[in-house]
XYZ file of C-alpha atoms in Angstrom:
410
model
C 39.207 -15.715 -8.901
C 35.876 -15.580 -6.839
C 33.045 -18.478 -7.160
C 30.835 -14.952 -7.546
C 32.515 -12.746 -9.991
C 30.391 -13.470 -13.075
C 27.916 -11.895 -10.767
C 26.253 -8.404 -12.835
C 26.076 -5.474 -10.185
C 22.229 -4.897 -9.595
C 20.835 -1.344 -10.214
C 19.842 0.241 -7.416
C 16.321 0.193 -6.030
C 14.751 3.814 -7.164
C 13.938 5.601 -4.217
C 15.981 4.208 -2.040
C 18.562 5.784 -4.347
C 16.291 8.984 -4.107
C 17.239 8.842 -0.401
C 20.927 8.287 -0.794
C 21.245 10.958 -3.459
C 19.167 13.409 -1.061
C 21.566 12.993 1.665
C 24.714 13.957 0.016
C 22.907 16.818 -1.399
C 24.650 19.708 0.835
C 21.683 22.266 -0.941
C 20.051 24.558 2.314
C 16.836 24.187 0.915
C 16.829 20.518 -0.384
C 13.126 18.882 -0.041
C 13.142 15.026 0.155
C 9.510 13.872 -1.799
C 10.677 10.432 -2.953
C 10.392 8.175 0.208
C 7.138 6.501 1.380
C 6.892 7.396 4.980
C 5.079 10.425 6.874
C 6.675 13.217 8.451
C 5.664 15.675 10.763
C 5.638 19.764 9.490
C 9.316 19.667 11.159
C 9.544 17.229 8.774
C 10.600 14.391 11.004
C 9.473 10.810 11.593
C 6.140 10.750 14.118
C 5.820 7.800 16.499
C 2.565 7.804 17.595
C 1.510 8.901 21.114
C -0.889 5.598 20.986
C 2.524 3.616 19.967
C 4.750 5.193 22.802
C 1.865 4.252 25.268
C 1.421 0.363 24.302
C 5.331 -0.379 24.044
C 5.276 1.261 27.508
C 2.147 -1.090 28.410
C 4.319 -4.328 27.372
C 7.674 -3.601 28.431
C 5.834 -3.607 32.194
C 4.081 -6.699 31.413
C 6.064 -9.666 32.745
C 3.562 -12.384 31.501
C 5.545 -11.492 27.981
C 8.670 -13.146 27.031
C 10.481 -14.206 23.990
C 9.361 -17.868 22.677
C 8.646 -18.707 19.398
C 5.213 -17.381 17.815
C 2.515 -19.511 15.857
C 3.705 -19.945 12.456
C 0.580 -18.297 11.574
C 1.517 -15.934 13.627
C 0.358 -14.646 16.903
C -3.591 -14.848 16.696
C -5.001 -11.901 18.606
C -3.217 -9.942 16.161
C -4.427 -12.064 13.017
C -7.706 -11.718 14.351
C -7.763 -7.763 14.750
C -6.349 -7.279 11.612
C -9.113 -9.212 10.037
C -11.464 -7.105 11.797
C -10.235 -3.960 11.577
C -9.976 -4.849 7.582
C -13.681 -6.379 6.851
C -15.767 -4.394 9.941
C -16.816 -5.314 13.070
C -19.992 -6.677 11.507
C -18.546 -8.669 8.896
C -21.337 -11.713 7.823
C -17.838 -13.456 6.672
C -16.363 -13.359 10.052
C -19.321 -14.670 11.844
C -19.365 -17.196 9.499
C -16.424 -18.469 10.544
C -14.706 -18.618 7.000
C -12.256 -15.616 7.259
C -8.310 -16.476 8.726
C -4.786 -14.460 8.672
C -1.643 -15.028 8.473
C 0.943 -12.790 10.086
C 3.542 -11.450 7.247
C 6.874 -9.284 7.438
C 4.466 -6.226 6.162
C 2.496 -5.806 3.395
C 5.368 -6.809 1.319
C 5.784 -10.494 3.213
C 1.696 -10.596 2.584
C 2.315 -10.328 -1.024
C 4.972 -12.492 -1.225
C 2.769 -15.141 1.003
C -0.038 -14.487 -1.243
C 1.412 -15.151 -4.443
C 3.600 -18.202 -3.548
C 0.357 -19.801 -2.539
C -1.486 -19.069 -6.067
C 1.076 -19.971 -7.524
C 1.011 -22.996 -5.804
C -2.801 -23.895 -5.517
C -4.650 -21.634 -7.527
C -6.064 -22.237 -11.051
C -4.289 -26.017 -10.380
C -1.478 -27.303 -8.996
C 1.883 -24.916 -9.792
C 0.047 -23.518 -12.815
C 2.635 -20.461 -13.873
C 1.077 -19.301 -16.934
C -2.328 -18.211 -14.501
C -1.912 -14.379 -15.853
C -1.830 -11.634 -13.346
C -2.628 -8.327 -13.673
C -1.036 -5.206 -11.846
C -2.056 -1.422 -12.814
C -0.691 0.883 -14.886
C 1.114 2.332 -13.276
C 1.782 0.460 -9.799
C 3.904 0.024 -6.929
C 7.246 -1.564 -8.896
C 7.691 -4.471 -6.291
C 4.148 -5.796 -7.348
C 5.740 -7.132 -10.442
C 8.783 -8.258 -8.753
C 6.498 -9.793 -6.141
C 4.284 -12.124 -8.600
C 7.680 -12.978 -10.963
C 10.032 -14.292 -8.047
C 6.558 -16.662 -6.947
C 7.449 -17.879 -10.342
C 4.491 -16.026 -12.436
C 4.987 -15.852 -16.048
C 2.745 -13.617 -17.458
C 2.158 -10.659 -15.363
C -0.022 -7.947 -17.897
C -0.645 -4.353 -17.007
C -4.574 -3.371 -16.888
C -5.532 0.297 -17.697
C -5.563 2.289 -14.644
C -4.094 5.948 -15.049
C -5.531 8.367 -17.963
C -2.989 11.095 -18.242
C -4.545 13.206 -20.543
C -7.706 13.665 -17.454
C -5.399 13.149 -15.292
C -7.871 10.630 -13.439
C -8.803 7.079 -13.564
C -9.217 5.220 -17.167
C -12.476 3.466 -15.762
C -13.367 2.511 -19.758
C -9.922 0.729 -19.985
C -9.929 -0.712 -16.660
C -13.026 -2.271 -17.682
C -12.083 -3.649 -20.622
C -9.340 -5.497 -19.421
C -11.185 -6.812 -16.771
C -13.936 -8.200 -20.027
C -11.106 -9.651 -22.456
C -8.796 -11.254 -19.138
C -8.763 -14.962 -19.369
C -11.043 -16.330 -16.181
C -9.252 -16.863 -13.078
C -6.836 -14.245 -13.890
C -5.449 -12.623 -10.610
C -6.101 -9.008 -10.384
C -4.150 -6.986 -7.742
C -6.264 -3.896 -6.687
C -5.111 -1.470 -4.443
C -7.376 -0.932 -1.408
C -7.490 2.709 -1.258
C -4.409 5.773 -1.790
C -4.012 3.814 -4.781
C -0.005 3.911 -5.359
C 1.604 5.953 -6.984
C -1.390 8.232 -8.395
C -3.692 9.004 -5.662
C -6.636 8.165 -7.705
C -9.235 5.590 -6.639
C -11.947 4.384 -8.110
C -15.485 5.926 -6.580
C -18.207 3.488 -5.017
C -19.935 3.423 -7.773
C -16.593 2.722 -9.870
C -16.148 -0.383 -7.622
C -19.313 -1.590 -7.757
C -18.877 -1.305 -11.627
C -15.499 -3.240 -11.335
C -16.663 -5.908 -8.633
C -19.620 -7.009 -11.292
C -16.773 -7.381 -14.233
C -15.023 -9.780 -12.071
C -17.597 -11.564 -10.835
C -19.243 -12.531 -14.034
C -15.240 -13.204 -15.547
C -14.584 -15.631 -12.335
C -11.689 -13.278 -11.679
C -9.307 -13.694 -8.296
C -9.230 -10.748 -6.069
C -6.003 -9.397 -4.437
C -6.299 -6.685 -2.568
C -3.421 -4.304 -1.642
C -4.347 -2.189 2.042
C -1.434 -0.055 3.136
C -3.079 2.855 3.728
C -6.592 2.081 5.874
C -7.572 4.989 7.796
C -4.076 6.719 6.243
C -6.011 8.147 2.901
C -8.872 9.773 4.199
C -9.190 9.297 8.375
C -11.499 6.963 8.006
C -11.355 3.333 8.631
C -14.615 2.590 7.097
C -13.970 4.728 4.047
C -10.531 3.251 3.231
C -12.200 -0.131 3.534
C -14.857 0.400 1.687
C -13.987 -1.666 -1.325
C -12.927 -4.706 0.293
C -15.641 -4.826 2.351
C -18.050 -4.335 -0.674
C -16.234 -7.026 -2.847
C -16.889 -9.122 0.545
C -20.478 -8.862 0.552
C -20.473 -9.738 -2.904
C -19.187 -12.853 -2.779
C -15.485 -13.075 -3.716
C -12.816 -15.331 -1.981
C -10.164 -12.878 -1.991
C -6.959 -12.172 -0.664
C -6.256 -8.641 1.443
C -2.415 -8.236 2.064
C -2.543 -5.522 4.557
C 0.518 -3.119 6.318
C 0.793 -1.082 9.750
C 3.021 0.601 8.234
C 2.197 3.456 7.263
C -1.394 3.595 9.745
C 0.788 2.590 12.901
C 4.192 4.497 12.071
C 5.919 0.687 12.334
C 7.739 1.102 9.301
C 10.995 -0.956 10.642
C 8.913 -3.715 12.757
C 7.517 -5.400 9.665
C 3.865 -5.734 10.589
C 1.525 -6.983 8.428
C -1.654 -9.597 7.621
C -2.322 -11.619 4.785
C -6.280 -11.666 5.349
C -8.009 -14.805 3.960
C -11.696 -14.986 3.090
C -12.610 -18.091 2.156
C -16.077 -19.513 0.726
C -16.597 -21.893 4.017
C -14.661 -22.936 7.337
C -13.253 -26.331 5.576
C -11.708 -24.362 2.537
C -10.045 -22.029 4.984
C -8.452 -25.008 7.028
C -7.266 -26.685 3.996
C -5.477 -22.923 2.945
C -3.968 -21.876 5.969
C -2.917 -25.357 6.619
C -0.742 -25.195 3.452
C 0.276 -21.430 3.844
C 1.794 -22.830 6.922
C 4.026 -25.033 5.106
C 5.157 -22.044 2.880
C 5.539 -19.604 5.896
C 7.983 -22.392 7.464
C 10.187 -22.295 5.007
C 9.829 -18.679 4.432
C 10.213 -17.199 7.657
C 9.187 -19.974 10.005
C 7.786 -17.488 12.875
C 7.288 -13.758 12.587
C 8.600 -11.870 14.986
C 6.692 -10.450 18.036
C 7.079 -6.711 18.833
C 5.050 -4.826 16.236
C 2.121 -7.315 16.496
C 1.395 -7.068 20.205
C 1.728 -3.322 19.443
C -0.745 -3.444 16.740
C -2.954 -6.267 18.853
C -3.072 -4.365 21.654
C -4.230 -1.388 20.242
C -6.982 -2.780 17.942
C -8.072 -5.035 20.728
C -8.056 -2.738 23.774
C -11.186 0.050 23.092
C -9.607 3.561 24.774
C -6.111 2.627 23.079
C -8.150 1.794 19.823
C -10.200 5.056 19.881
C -6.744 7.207 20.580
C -4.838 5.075 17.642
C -7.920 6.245 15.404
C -7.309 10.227 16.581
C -3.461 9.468 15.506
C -4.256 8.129 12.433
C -6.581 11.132 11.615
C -4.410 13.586 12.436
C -2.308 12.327 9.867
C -4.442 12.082 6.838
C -5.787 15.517 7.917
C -1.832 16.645 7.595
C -1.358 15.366 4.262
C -5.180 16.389 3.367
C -4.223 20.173 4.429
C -1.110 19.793 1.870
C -2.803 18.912 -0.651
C -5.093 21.979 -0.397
C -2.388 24.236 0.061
C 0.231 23.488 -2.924
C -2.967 23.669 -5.243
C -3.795 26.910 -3.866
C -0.178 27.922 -4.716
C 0.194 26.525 -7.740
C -2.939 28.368 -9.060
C -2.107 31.830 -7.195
C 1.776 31.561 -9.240
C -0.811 30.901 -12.867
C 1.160 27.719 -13.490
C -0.028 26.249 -16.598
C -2.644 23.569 -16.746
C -5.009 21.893 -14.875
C -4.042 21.139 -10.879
C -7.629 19.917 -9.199
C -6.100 16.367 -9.512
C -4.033 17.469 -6.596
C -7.045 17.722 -3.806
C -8.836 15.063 -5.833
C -6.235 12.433 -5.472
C -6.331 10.705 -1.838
C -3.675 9.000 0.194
C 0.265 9.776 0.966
C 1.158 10.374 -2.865
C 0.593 12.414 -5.388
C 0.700 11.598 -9.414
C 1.691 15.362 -10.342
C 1.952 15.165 -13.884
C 5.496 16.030 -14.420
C 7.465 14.256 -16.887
C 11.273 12.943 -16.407
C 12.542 15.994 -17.756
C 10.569 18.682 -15.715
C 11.696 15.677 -12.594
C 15.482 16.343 -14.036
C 14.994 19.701 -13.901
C 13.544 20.215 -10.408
C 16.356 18.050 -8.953
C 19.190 19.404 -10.874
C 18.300 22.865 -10.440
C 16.160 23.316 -7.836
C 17.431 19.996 -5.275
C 13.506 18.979 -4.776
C 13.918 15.553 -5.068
C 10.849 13.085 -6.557
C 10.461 9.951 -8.226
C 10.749 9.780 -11.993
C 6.897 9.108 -12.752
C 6.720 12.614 -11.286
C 4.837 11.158 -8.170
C 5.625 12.855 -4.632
C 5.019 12.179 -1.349
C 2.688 14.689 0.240
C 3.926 14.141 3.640
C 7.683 15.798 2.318
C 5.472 19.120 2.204
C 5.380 21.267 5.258
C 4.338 25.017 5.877
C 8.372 26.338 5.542
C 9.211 24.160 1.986
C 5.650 24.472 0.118
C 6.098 28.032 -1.205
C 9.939 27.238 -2.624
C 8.362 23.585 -3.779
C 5.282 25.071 -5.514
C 7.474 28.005 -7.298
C 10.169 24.986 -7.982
C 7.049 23.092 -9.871
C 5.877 26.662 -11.526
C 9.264 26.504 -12.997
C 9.825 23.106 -14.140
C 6.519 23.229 -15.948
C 7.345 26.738 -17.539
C 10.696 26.439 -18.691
C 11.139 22.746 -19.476
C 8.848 20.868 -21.930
């Protein structure tokens, strides 16, 4: 008998399963909306022209070669991702009090992130420090915070599905009755998986809650110039909570912005109230990094570095990243059109309101049962889909598939 057969089989992760399920699907008119990644309107993976050009640029460049990394990780990159994160003109970065940390992705910045607070935050190794993840979320957030050996992780109001919009009033509330120093992971911007993000004014609301509660700030980026084409835009929260005064975290992914999906590229941003606190936090995120990873690997972050750092490669990386949030935008536009053109009942404006690679539809499991049963559109159970599945030859058979599902299943 094997050391390892008391072992339970683990359930499979959701929409990887999605994926999997998709592919044996023989079906000639099968639409994949489950996975997070962008595709072109052939449907196929995009690496961008800017990307082609810089691995080009460093496979020619024989000052490169294949020694270890900081195990911060390699600092023109930590630096640009800083930047590129809190704004050129950032009063934090001039003050000398902001620092990174290289990370496999957004998910290694997470995973960085948490092990520290769990670590040093709110006292030494203090577990029961509650943290707080939206309702819904991404589901590795919770499976993030618990394997760092958190707790109490609480859901906060986030998702009204009645408006289908943002539950500001419950948000808010939580944020009031939250113990202080509670961790609060916000996402950034294309908040995941509805689409819906707070306005300015809805930040500024949330930013005074949290300030006045003594509340830790975690931001979530993996979609900066993604949602909307604008770098500024996308950032617009964390650099507002910045200039308010928070310490905060911002785990950050190229991902999704750069295309790097396999490369692992990502930045655990650190903005700390002076230049000694920083020190003292990067010096012991070090010490978990080493025993984490120990060094990050190099290829996606001179990519990245390069790019951010170099301004003709930077202003071409910005045109890629527009063109496509303008893709997904254009999407967006067109499957409400259809929807409302085919009289399908209720309300679809949430579609073009909602920002950002997916879309909360509204759906329920059934009416998701139904459409990939019967119609081989496949889409996670919440009903969310990824608008970058949609292209001009699927969206007319997707849009009548929804019609259906919503008229013939309850």
């Amino acid at each position: 008998m094997s050391v390892f057969s008391d072992i339970p089989q683990a359930p499979p992760v959701p929409v990887f399963k999605l994926t999997a399920d998709f592919r044996e699907d023989g079906h000639p008119q099968k639409v994949n909306l489950g996975v997070g990644a962008y595709r072109t309107d052939d449907c196929q993976p995009w690496v961008l022209p800017v990307v082609k050009k810089v691995e080009q640029l460093i496979v020619e460049d024989a000052s490169l070669n294949h020694e270890y990394l900081p195990i911060l990780g390699l600092p023109e990159f930590r630096s640009a991702a800083a930047k590129v994160a809190l704004g050129d003109d950032s009063a934090a970065i001039r003050e000398n009090r902001v620092g990174g940390v290289q990370a496999l992705g957004g998910t290694g910045a997470l995973k960085l992130g948490a092990e520290f607070l769990r670590r040093w935050y709110n006292g030494v190794n203090n577990t029961a420090t509650p943290v707080y993840v939206s309702a819904p979320t991404w589901e590795n957030h919770n499976g993030v915070f618990a394997d760092a050996g958190f707790k109490d992780i609480r859901p906060y109001h986030y998702w009204d599905a009645a408006k289908r919009g943002l539950d500001l009033t419950g948000l808010l509330d939580d944020l009031e009755k939250a113990p202080e120093r509670s961790v609060f992971v916000l996402h950034a911007c294309a908040h995941n998986p509805t689409g819906t993000d707070p306005t300015p004014d809805e930040w500024t609301q949330i930013a005074e809650v949290m300030k006045r509660r003594n509340l830790f700030v975690f931001f979530d980026s993996a979609y900066q110039g993604f949602a909307s084409g604008s770098l500024e835009k996308d950032a617009w929260a964390i650099r507002f909570f910045v200039s308010q005064g928070f310490e905060l975290f911002v785990a950050q992914s190229f991902s999704k912005n750069f295309g790097l999906y396999n490369e692992r590229v990502g930045n655990l941003t650190v903005v700390a109230r002076d230049n000694d606190n920083l020190s003292r936090i990067l010096s012991q995120m070090e010490k978990i990094v080493r025993t984490m990873w120990s060094n990050p690997p190099s290829q996606g972050a001179r990519i990245v570095s390069r790019t951010l750092n170099t301004p003709e490669l930077f202003a071409e990386w910005k045109g890629n990243v527009k063109t496509m949030a303008d893709r997904v935008l254009l999407m967006r536009d067109q499957l409400k059109a259809k929807l409302q053109a085919l009289g399908t009942p209720g309300t679809w404006d949430h579609i073009t309101q909602q920002i950002g690679m997916f879309s909360f539809t509204g759906l329920n499991p059934n009416q998701v049962a139904f459409m990939i049963r019967e119609k081989h559109v496949y889409l996670m159970a919440s009903g969310r889909i990824n608008m970058c599945g949609l292209t001009s030859k699927n969206i007319d058979y997707v849009a009548q598939s929804i019609h259906e599902a919503v008229t013939k299943v309850q």
